[in-house]
Tab-separated table of C-alpha atoms (C1' of nucleotides) in Angstrom:
chain	number	residue	atom	x	y	z
A	1	MET	CA	129.452	131.952	22.020
A	2	ASP	CA	131.122	128.786	23.344
A	3	ILE	CA	132.642	126.254	21.145
A	4	SER	CA	130.115	123.487	22.115
A	5	LYS	CA	126.925	125.446	21.801
A	6	ILE	CA	127.804	126.328	18.398
A	7	LEU	CA	128.730	123.013	17.017
A	8	ASP	CA	125.558	121.662	18.487
A	9	HIS	CA	123.316	124.458	16.995
A	10	ILE	CA	124.680	123.419	13.620
A	11	HIS	CA	123.731	120.012	14.297
A	12	GLN	CA	123.382	117.808	17.533
A	13	LEU	CA	126.114	115.609	18.029
A	14	PRO	CA	126.826	112.734	20.347
A	15	GLU	CA	129.347	113.824	23.263
A	16	GLN	CA	132.204	111.305	22.079
A	17	SER	CA	131.849	113.374	18.290
A	18	LYS	CA	131.586	116.452	19.821
A	19	PHE	CA	134.988	115.854	21.739
A	20	ALA	CA	136.837	114.539	18.830
A	21	LEU	CA	135.562	117.940	16.887
A	22	GLN	CA	136.713	120.203	19.957
A	23	ASN	CA	140.257	118.607	20.480
A	24	ASN	CA	140.852	119.925	16.445
A	25	VAL	CA	139.467	123.460	17.223
A	26	THR	CA	142.232	126.468	18.934
A	27	GLU	CA	141.218	129.508	20.016
A	28	ILE	CA	142.578	132.458	18.473
A	29	ALA	CA	141.791	136.313	18.557
A	30	PHE	CA	142.460	139.393	15.730
A	31	SER	CA	141.496	142.980	16.065
A	32	LYS	CA	139.258	144.999	13.743
A	33	GLY	CA	140.484	145.716	10.586
A	34	HIS	CA	142.435	142.161	10.453
A	35	ILE	CA	142.156	140.364	7.007
A	36	LEU	CA	141.580	136.957	8.315
A	37	LEU	CA	141.248	135.299	4.914
A	38	LYS	CA	142.231	136.542	1.220
A	39	ALA	CA	140.604	136.659	-1.837
A	40	ASN	CA	142.370	134.069	-4.497
A	41	LYS	CA	144.045	131.960	-2.073
A	42	ILE	CA	143.456	128.506	-0.953
A	43	GLU	CA	142.532	128.488	2.853
A	44	PRO	CA	143.167	125.732	5.135
A	45	ASN	CA	141.272	126.657	7.761
A	46	ILE	CA	137.730	127.058	8.631
A	47	TYR	CA	136.776	129.541	11.609
A	48	PHE	CA	133.799	129.705	14.299
A	49	ILE	CA	132.812	133.348	15.901
A	50	LYS	CA	132.932	132.981	19.435
A	51	LYS	CA	133.049	136.637	19.727
A	52	GLY	CA	132.780	139.419	17.077
A	53	LEU	CA	131.194	140.313	13.570
A	54	VAL	CA	133.228	139.944	10.183
A	55	ARG	CA	132.278	140.515	6.753
A	56	ALA	CA	133.319	139.042	3.618
A	57	PHE	CA	133.587	140.921	0.666
A	58	ILE	CA	134.742	140.767	-3.144
A	59	GLU	CA	136.859	142.834	-4.843
A	60	ARG	CA	136.227	144.334	-8.317
A	61	ASP	CA	135.907	147.893	-9.685
A	62	ASN	CA	134.640	148.356	-6.189
A	63	GLU	CA	133.944	146.203	-2.949
A	64	VAL	CA	131.015	144.265	-2.812
A	65	THR	CA	130.060	142.759	0.880
A	66	PHE	CA	127.719	139.955	0.126
A	67	TRP	CA	127.957	138.223	3.605
A	68	PHE	CA	128.055	139.158	7.413
A	69	GLY	CA	129.056	136.940	10.305
A	70	LYS	CA	128.475	137.001	13.709
A	71	GLU	CA	128.498	135.122	17.088
A	72	GLY	CA	127.848	131.326	16.460
A	73	GLU	CA	128.171	131.826	12.746
A	74	THR	CA	130.954	130.114	10.316
A	75	VAL	CA	134.095	131.829	8.362
A	76	ILE	CA	134.688	129.737	5.389
A	77	SER	CA	135.850	130.113	2.102
A	78	MET	CA	133.601	127.562	0.183
A	79	LYS	CA	135.687	127.343	-2.792
A	80	SER	CA	138.479	126.357	-0.493
A	81	TYR	CA	136.433	124.196	1.754
A	82	VAL	CA	134.394	122.007	-1.190
A	83	GLU	CA	137.000	122.243	-4.012
A	84	ASP	CA	140.198	123.028	-2.577
A	85	GLN	CA	140.182	125.979	-5.228
A	86	PRO	CA	140.903	129.684	-4.181
A	87	GLY	CA	138.055	131.501	-3.115
A	88	TYR	CA	137.149	134.629	-4.711
A	89	GLU	CA	136.039	136.530	-0.909
A	90	THR	CA	137.764	138.560	1.450
A	91	ILE	CA	137.297	138.526	5.095
A	92	GLU	CA	137.650	141.500	7.446
A	93	LEU	CA	137.089	141.749	11.133
A	94	LEU	CA	134.314	144.567	11.160
A	95	GLU	CA	134.772	144.360	15.072
A	96	ASP	CA	137.490	142.695	17.556
A	97	CYS	CA	137.016	138.998	17.459
A	98	GLU	CA	137.652	135.878	19.147
A	99	LEU	CA	137.981	132.950	16.888
A	100	TYR	CA	137.915	128.727	17.134
A	101	GLU	CA	139.992	127.618	14.459
A	102	LEU	CA	139.944	124.164	12.763
A	103	LYS	CA	142.064	122.942	9.949
A	104	THR	CA	140.173	121.829	6.917
A	105	GLU	CA	142.603	118.634	6.539
A	106	ASN	CA	141.614	117.299	10.179
A	107	LEU	CA	137.910	118.100	9.256
A	108	ARG	CA	138.210	115.700	6.359
A	109	LYS	CA	139.502	113.346	8.456
A	110	LEU	CA	137.033	113.359	10.859
A	111	PHE	CA	134.468	113.449	8.484
A	112	SER	CA	135.858	110.279	6.671
A	113	GLU	CA	135.777	108.254	10.006
A	114	ASP	CA	133.148	109.580	12.126
A	115	VAL	CA	129.530	108.932	10.764
A	116	HIS	CA	128.086	111.409	12.957
A	117	ILE	CA	130.449	114.084	12.330
A	118	ALA	CA	130.020	113.469	8.398
A	119	ASN	CA	126.476	114.093	8.913
A	120	TRP	CA	127.020	117.042	11.149
A	121	GLY	CA	129.061	118.643	7.787
A	122	ARG	CA	126.006	117.422	5.908
A	123	LYS	CA	123.866	119.494	8.056
A	124	PHE	CA	125.885	122.557	7.957
A	125	ALA	CA	126.057	122.788	4.397
A	126	GLU	CA	122.362	122.070	4.014
A	127	LYS	CA	121.836	125.028	6.419
A	128	GLU	CA	124.039	127.197	4.623
A	129	LEU	CA	122.288	126.144	1.501
A	130	ILE	CA	118.776	127.104	3.021
A	131	LYS	CA	119.944	130.419	3.993
A	132	THR	CA	121.619	131.161	0.605
A	133	GLU	CA	118.820	130.347	-1.427
A	134	GLU	CA	116.564	132.181	0.532
A	135	ARG	CA	118.751	135.563	-0.394
A	136	LEU	CA	118.834	134.307	-3.857
A	137	ILE	CA	115.137	134.405	-3.658
A	138	SER	CA	114.743	137.311	-1.903
A	139	LYS	CA	116.397	139.207	-4.304
A	140	GLN	CA	114.631	137.847	-7.216
A	141	PHE	CA	111.818	139.081	-5.719
A	142	LYS	CA	112.142	142.330	-3.941
A	143	ASN	CA	113.561	145.449	-4.676
A	144	ALA	CA	115.842	147.032	-3.030
A	145	SER	CA	113.473	148.898	-0.333
A	146	GLU	CA	111.826	145.618	0.736
A	147	ARG	CA	115.233	143.667	0.949
A	148	TYR	CA	116.197	146.715	3.361
A	149	LEU	CA	113.244	145.794	5.385
A	150	GLU	CA	113.532	142.501	5.238
A	151	LEU	CA	117.246	142.971	6.557
A	152	MET	CA	115.607	145.424	9.420
A	153	LYS	CA	113.331	142.818	10.401
A	154	ASP	CA	115.577	139.425	10.383
A	155	HIS	CA	118.836	141.287	11.545
A	156	PRO	CA	117.894	144.045	13.440
A	157	GLU	CA	121.397	144.461	14.944
A	158	LEU	CA	123.192	144.268	11.821
A	159	LEU	CA	122.146	148.231	11.465
A	160	GLN	CA	123.799	149.079	14.908
A	161	ARG	CA	127.072	147.333	14.010
A	162	VAL	CA	127.428	148.019	10.654
A	163	GLN	CA	128.528	151.325	8.486
A	164	LEU	CA	125.735	151.458	5.581
A	165	GLY	CA	127.926	151.557	3.065
A	166	HIS	CA	128.609	147.705	3.336
A	167	ILE	CA	124.985	147.167	4.023
A	168	ALA	CA	123.903	148.595	0.686
A	169	SER	CA	126.608	146.518	-1.163
A	170	TYR	CA	125.349	143.627	0.657
A	171	LEU	CA	121.555	144.579	-0.552
A	172	GLY	CA	122.891	144.934	-3.814
A	173	ILE	CA	123.052	148.837	-4.198
A	174	THR	CA	124.730	151.878	-3.874
A	175	GLN	CA	125.192	153.762	-0.287
A	176	VAL	CA	122.971	156.598	-1.965
A	177	SER	CA	120.100	154.518	-3.215
A	178	LEU	CA	120.081	153.483	0.354
A	179	SER	CA	120.274	156.610	2.093
A	180	ARG	CA	117.053	157.857	-0.217
A	181	ILE	CA	114.915	154.764	1.024
A	182	ARG	CA	115.986	155.291	4.295
A	183	ALA	CA	114.741	158.922	3.976
A	184	GLU	CA	111.681	157.814	2.108
A	185	LEU	CA	111.010	155.501	5.464
A	186	LYS	CA	111.128	158.755	7.475
B	1	MET	CA	122.009	109.831	-17.810
B	2	ASP	CA	121.636	106.234	-16.063
B	3	ILE	CA	121.397	106.495	-12.028
B	4	SER	CA	124.817	104.873	-11.468
B	5	LYS	CA	126.542	107.628	-13.057
B	6	ILE	CA	124.372	110.307	-11.695
B	7	LEU	CA	125.209	109.319	-8.234
B	8	ASP	CA	129.126	108.746	-8.902
B	9	HIS	CA	129.151	112.459	-10.817
B	10	ILE	CA	128.014	113.855	-7.305
B	11	HIS	CA	130.631	112.051	-5.468
B	12	GLN	CA	132.409	108.706	-6.148
B	13	LEU	CA	130.680	105.990	-3.893
B	14	PRO	CA	132.277	102.623	-2.915
B	15	GLU	CA	130.092	99.471	-5.180
B	16	GLN	CA	128.330	98.702	-2.080
B	17	SER	CA	127.008	102.173	-1.030
B	18	LYS	CA	125.979	102.731	-4.514
B	19	PHE	CA	124.132	99.197	-4.382
B	20	ALA	CA	122.130	99.993	-1.514
B	21	LEU	CA	121.138	103.656	-2.840
B	22	GLN	CA	120.158	102.504	-5.959
B	23	ASN	CA	118.129	100.206	-4.371
B	24	ASN	CA	116.276	102.665	-3.130
B	25	VAL	CA	115.581	104.189	-6.316
B	26	THR	CA	112.607	103.946	-8.803
B	27	GLU	CA	112.050	104.987	-12.150
B	28	ILE	CA	109.159	107.243	-13.266
B	29	ALA	CA	107.869	109.248	-16.314
B	30	PHE	CA	105.908	112.096	-17.031
B	31	SER	CA	104.945	114.588	-20.126
B	32	LYS	CA	105.684	117.790	-20.401
B	33	GLY	CA	103.745	120.208	-18.536
B	34	HIS	CA	103.273	117.803	-15.378
B	35	ILE	CA	103.676	119.493	-11.881
B	36	LEU	CA	106.183	117.077	-10.287
B	37	LEU	CA	106.102	119.229	-7.232
B	38	LYS	CA	103.900	121.320	-5.598
B	39	ALA	CA	104.843	124.683	-3.525
B	40	ASN	CA	103.577	124.881	0.455
B	41	LYS	CA	103.572	120.888	0.752
B	42	ILE	CA	106.349	118.881	2.094
B	43	GLU	CA	107.400	116.880	-0.390
B	44	PRO	CA	108.478	113.085	0.361
B	45	ASN	CA	110.839	112.470	-2.321
B	46	ILE	CA	113.980	113.470	-4.549
B	47	TYR	CA	114.283	112.969	-8.021
B	48	PHE	CA	117.058	112.391	-10.488
B	49	ILE	CA	116.245	113.360	-14.066
B	50	LYS	CA	117.428	110.434	-16.180
B	51	LYS	CA	116.227	112.675	-19.351
B	52	GLY	CA	114.416	115.876	-20.091
B	53	LEU	CA	114.078	119.257	-18.268
B	54	VAL	CA	112.519	120.960	-15.667
B	55	ARG	CA	111.866	124.424	-14.011
B	56	ALA	CA	110.863	125.159	-10.517
B	57	PHE	CA	109.359	128.662	-9.946
B	58	ILE	CA	107.482	130.721	-7.041
B	59	GLU	CA	104.137	132.157	-7.335
B	60	ARG	CA	103.630	135.607	-6.173
B	61	ASP	CA	101.720	138.198	-8.624
B	62	ASN	CA	103.397	136.619	-11.159
B	63	GLU	CA	105.408	133.445	-12.142
B	64	VAL	CA	109.189	133.426	-10.850
B	65	THR	CA	111.439	130.607	-12.314
B	66	PHE	CA	114.630	130.671	-10.358
B	67	TRP	CA	115.859	127.177	-11.216
B	68	PHE	CA	116.485	124.870	-14.477
B	69	GLY	CA	116.915	121.472	-14.361
B	70	LYS	CA	118.556	118.851	-17.070
B	71	GLU	CA	119.859	115.584	-17.592
B	72	GLY	CA	121.649	114.270	-14.131
B	73	GLU	CA	120.476	117.241	-11.790
B	74	THR	CA	118.460	116.697	-8.677
B	75	VAL	CA	115.051	118.007	-8.230
B	76	ILE	CA	114.653	118.407	-4.704
B	77	SER	CA	112.438	121.104	-2.212
B	78	MET	CA	115.570	121.752	-0.113
B	79	LYS	CA	112.727	123.098	2.774
B	80	SER	CA	111.222	119.692	2.763
B	81	TYR	CA	114.637	117.801	2.444
B	82	VAL	CA	116.612	119.747	5.221
B	83	GLU	CA	113.933	120.993	7.514
B	84	ASP	CA	110.771	118.954	6.936
B	85	GLN	CA	108.820	121.873	6.234
B	86	PRO	CA	106.696	122.724	3.144
B	87	GLY	CA	108.806	124.560	-0.018
B	88	TYR	CA	108.128	127.912	-1.655
B	89	GLU	CA	108.676	126.054	-5.089
B	90	THR	CA	106.797	124.489	-7.653
B	91	ILE	CA	108.281	122.083	-9.567
B	92	GLU	CA	106.952	122.031	-13.754
B	93	LEU	CA	108.054	119.910	-16.428
B	94	LEU	CA	109.372	121.587	-19.570
B	95	GLU	CA	109.976	118.225	-21.463
B	96	ASP	CA	108.974	114.775	-21.213
B	97	CYS	CA	110.786	113.814	-18.761
B	98	GLU	CA	112.350	110.266	-17.382
B	99	LEU	CA	112.965	110.328	-13.525
B	100	TYR	CA	114.716	108.470	-10.271
B	101	GLU	CA	112.510	108.670	-7.462
B	102	LEU	CA	113.906	108.531	-3.927
B	103	LYS	CA	112.282	108.536	-0.684
B	104	THR	CA	113.737	111.284	1.513
B	105	GLU	CA	112.817	109.128	4.737
B	106	ASN	CA	114.992	106.036	3.184
B	107	LEU	CA	117.879	108.313	2.341
B	108	ARG	CA	117.847	109.517	5.898
B	109	LYS	CA	118.060	105.945	6.986
B	110	LEU	CA	121.077	105.751	4.643
B	111	PHE	CA	122.788	108.598	6.112
B	112	SER	CA	122.769	107.762	9.585
B	113	GLU	CA	123.894	104.062	8.787
B	114	ASP	CA	126.700	104.655	6.191
B	115	VAL	CA	129.448	107.004	6.335
B	116	HIS	CA	129.642	107.003	2.269
B	117	ILE	CA	126.387	107.859	1.792
B	118	ALA	CA	126.188	110.496	4.293
B	119	ASN	CA	129.379	112.171	2.895
B	120	TRP	CA	128.035	112.061	-0.509
B	121	GLY	CA	125.020	113.656	1.038
B	122	ARG	CA	127.365	116.289	2.520
B	123	LYS	CA	129.071	116.523	-1.162
B	124	PHE	CA	125.804	117.442	-2.809
B	125	ALA	CA	124.522	119.986	-0.323
B	126	GLU	CA	128.147	121.609	-0.892
B	127	LYS	CA	128.282	121.600	-4.703
B	128	GLU	CA	124.403	123.145	-4.698
B	129	LEU	CA	126.055	125.720	-2.118
B	130	ILE	CA	128.661	126.930	-4.437
B	131	LYS	CA	126.362	126.651	-7.259
B	132	THR	CA	123.925	128.855	-5.436
B	133	GLU	CA	126.641	131.414	-3.944
B	134	GLU	CA	128.047	131.957	-7.437
B	135	ARG	CA	124.335	132.654	-8.425
B	136	LEU	CA	123.651	135.328	-5.471
B	137	ILE	CA	126.984	137.034	-6.608
B	138	SER	CA	126.423	136.716	-10.101
B	139	LYS	CA	123.345	138.789	-9.234
B	140	GLN	CA	125.253	141.075	-6.984
B	141	PHE	CA	128.098	142.173	-9.213
B	142	LYS	CA	126.582	141.967	-12.887
B	143	ASN	CA	123.273	143.626	-14.745
B	144	ALA	CA	120.818	142.028	-16.763
B	145	SER	CA	122.683	141.949	-20.154
B	146	GLU	CA	126.028	140.923	-18.458
B	147	ARG	CA	123.860	137.570	-16.926
B	148	TYR	CA	122.461	137.065	-19.996
B	149	LEU	CA	125.625	136.987	-22.062
B	150	GLU	CA	126.584	134.506	-18.717
B	151	LEU	CA	123.827	131.953	-19.089
B	152	MET	CA	124.647	132.163	-22.713
B	153	LYS	CA	128.056	131.182	-22.015
B	154	ASP	CA	127.749	128.519	-19.118
B	155	HIS	CA	124.475	127.229	-20.587
B	156	PRO	CA	123.770	127.741	-23.771
B	157	GLU	CA	121.466	124.566	-24.732
B	158	LEU	CA	118.825	126.397	-22.149
B	159	LEU	CA	118.280	129.130	-24.769
B	160	GLN	CA	117.444	126.573	-26.975
B	161	ARG	CA	115.244	124.230	-24.863
B	162	VAL	CA	113.624	126.934	-22.733
B	163	GLN	CA	111.369	129.759	-23.917
B	164	LEU	CA	112.670	133.319	-23.215
B	165	GLY	CA	109.955	134.325	-20.855
B	166	HIS	CA	111.437	132.138	-18.153
B	167	ILE	CA	114.862	132.718	-19.098
B	168	ALA	CA	114.126	136.206	-18.454
B	169	SER	CA	112.054	135.754	-15.042
B	170	TYR	CA	115.290	133.389	-14.188
B	171	LEU	CA	117.698	136.360	-14.918
B	172	GLY	CA	115.821	138.464	-12.449
B	173	ILE	CA	113.944	140.861	-15.367
B	174	THR	CA	111.054	141.097	-17.546
B	175	GLN	CA	110.364	139.507	-21.053
B	176	VAL	CA	110.340	142.667	-22.581
B	177	SER	CA	113.827	143.907	-20.979
B	178	LEU	CA	115.448	140.387	-22.359
B	179	SER	CA	114.160	141.284	-25.776
B	180	ARG	CA	115.732	144.483	-25.414
B	181	ILE	CA	118.787	143.263	-24.308
B	182	ARG	CA	118.977	140.543	-27.189
B	183	ALA	CA	118.112	143.523	-29.412
B	184	GLU	CA	120.823	145.485	-28.260
B	185	LEU	CA	123.468	142.310	-28.910
B	186	LYS	CA	123.082	142.225	-32.738
C	1	DT	C1'	137.221	170.320	23.598
C	2	DT	C1'	138.758	170.987	18.516
C	3	DC	C1'	140.275	169.941	14.182
C	4	DA	C1'	140.379	166.439	10.822
C	5	DT	C1'	138.651	162.237	8.997
C	6	DT	C1'	134.961	159.478	7.608
C	7	DT	C1'	130.377	158.322	6.862
C	8	DT	C1'	126.034	159.891	5.881
C	9	DT	C1'	122.621	162.557	3.372
C	10	DT	C1'	120.828	165.419	-0.516
C	11	DA	C1'	120.536	167.375	-4.701
C	12	DT	C1'	120.740	166.919	-9.854
C	13	DC	C1'	120.982	164.141	-13.761
C	14	DA	C1'	121.729	159.789	-16.456
C	15	DT	C1'	120.821	154.958	-17.566
C	16	DT	C1'	118.889	150.803	-17.003
C	17	DT	C1'	115.022	148.092	-16.222
C	18	DG	C1'	109.414	148.172	-16.087
C	19	DT	C1'	104.700	148.981	-17.519
C	20	DT	C1'	101.221	148.455	-21.311
C	21	DA	C1'	99.938	148.285	-25.556
C	22	DA	C1'	100.347	147.033	-30.283
C	23	DT	C1'	102.619	144.447	-33.567
C	24	DT	C1'	105.024	140.448	-35.372
C	25	DT	C1'	106.698	135.690	-35.477
C	26	DT	C1'	106.755	131.245	-34.135
C	27	DT	C1'	104.181	126.948	-32.985
C	28	DT	C1'	100.320	124.657	-32.531
C	29	DT	C1'	96.022	122.415	-34.270
C	30	DC	C1'	92.628	120.971	-37.117
D	1	DG	C1'	98.021	124.747	-45.415
D	2	DA	C1'	95.181	127.688	-42.949
D	3	DA	C1'	93.152	129.314	-38.932
D	4	DA	C1'	94.238	130.154	-34.158
D	5	DA	C1'	96.994	130.581	-29.919
D	6	DA	C1'	101.245	131.090	-27.851
D	7	DA	C1'	105.521	133.580	-27.856
D	8	DA	C1'	108.709	136.985	-28.913
D	9	DT	C1'	109.743	142.074	-30.508
D	10	DT	C1'	109.018	146.934	-30.706
D	11	DA	C1'	107.668	151.353	-29.125
D	12	DA	C1'	106.808	155.200	-25.718
D	13	DC	C1'	106.371	156.288	-21.151
D	14	DA	C1'	107.062	155.738	-15.965
D	15	DA	C1'	109.776	154.541	-12.224
D	16	DA	C1'	113.391	152.632	-9.706
D	17	DT	C1'	118.295	153.132	-9.301
D	18	DG	C1'	123.341	154.952	-10.516
D	19	DA	C1'	127.057	158.476	-10.957
D	20	DT	C1'	128.704	162.586	-9.282
D	21	DA	C1'	129.354	166.146	-6.676
D	22	DA	C1'	128.364	168.997	-2.629
D	23	DA	C1'	126.718	169.383	2.122
D	24	DA	C1'	125.754	167.908	7.053
D	25	DA	C1'	126.381	164.705	10.577
D	26	DA	C1'	129.240	161.560	13.245
D	27	DT	C1'	133.557	159.378	14.812
D	28	DG	C1'	137.825	159.600	16.431
D	29	DA	C1'	142.795	161.820	17.554
D	30	DA	C1'	145.734	165.086	19.253
DNA sequence: TTCATTTTTTATCATTTGTTAATTTTTTTC
DNA sequence: GAAAAAAATTAACAAATGATAAAAAATGAA
């Protein structure tokens, strides 16, 4: 998905503002397994995924995957982006990826100068918020097997592209538990 | 907490922009038990809590509380605010409340006109996002008893102001389960 | 292909949380 | 302050999920 479409998909921008954003974006590619973003560091960039798939995970005793990003989505350490604090997530490429890189510093400058871009940034945060809120509510309401069915319905392609250990972790259960759930659904 | 302080606490605003916002705010009071916001309706206002305590819950078989709001916090149906869609939450006053009311429609107008207010709105969404993300991660990582301890640590006053049934529901467990956890901690 | 490695499934038992019902404690109302 | 109502706790059993280990299946490398 190309940068112009990605930006517009977040929130429609006047041509001039879109160009201003695009001018600050550079293309970059990494291969599967690359660690794009490390936990406990302030991350100076955000990325838009042109092609490929990534996951965000947190390391404690075990790795817990809490987000997948695919074409058109934004890779961002919210803590870095919002609070200039080190984030808790590591981002790993699950496939070879082509990315658009944008320096947070430059983006902030654009936010302060251009009301359209400020509102674009507002819309971005708002949409991410809705998604996160829905996941929280899903977790509050549904048991593991319902959450699995929901994921199958909303993002069926993930099951093809991501190994089940990561899916289980994303659903908040163990891989063994997910296997059991899948067996019961047959 | 008065409106000027609430607005600045979200994100510092130049005086002129702050006045523009304040001019669109009206004070209003309701007593304990009042339903401020109904599920499945598009809510045309947002509210800032001057004084009091509210909860957001979703009704299925049972009520599930998923948010508490106290002095200084913002009462908002994200679905209404962001997508102009009916929200899933009902908001109930747990104490007599004094509120500041702001029409979403007016706020949107200010967003489009004033870059400072647009960035204020961006900051608001970003901060809410960080909070929601942290809760999601807490839910992914911690068991019920750890989440209870975390709540005691971060918001000890809630335990004084809110009955345990709501707390249990917020933690994603049954009241009976919470009682068991509390008994074990003694 | 074939062997080695990784991923997924299955099985067993332990632990956590849910459900229902009864009891105790606290709060509200008269 | 007593009675009624609401909230919180306790107990017993059920269901869901976790942990560990072993087996089977899928994937990747030589």
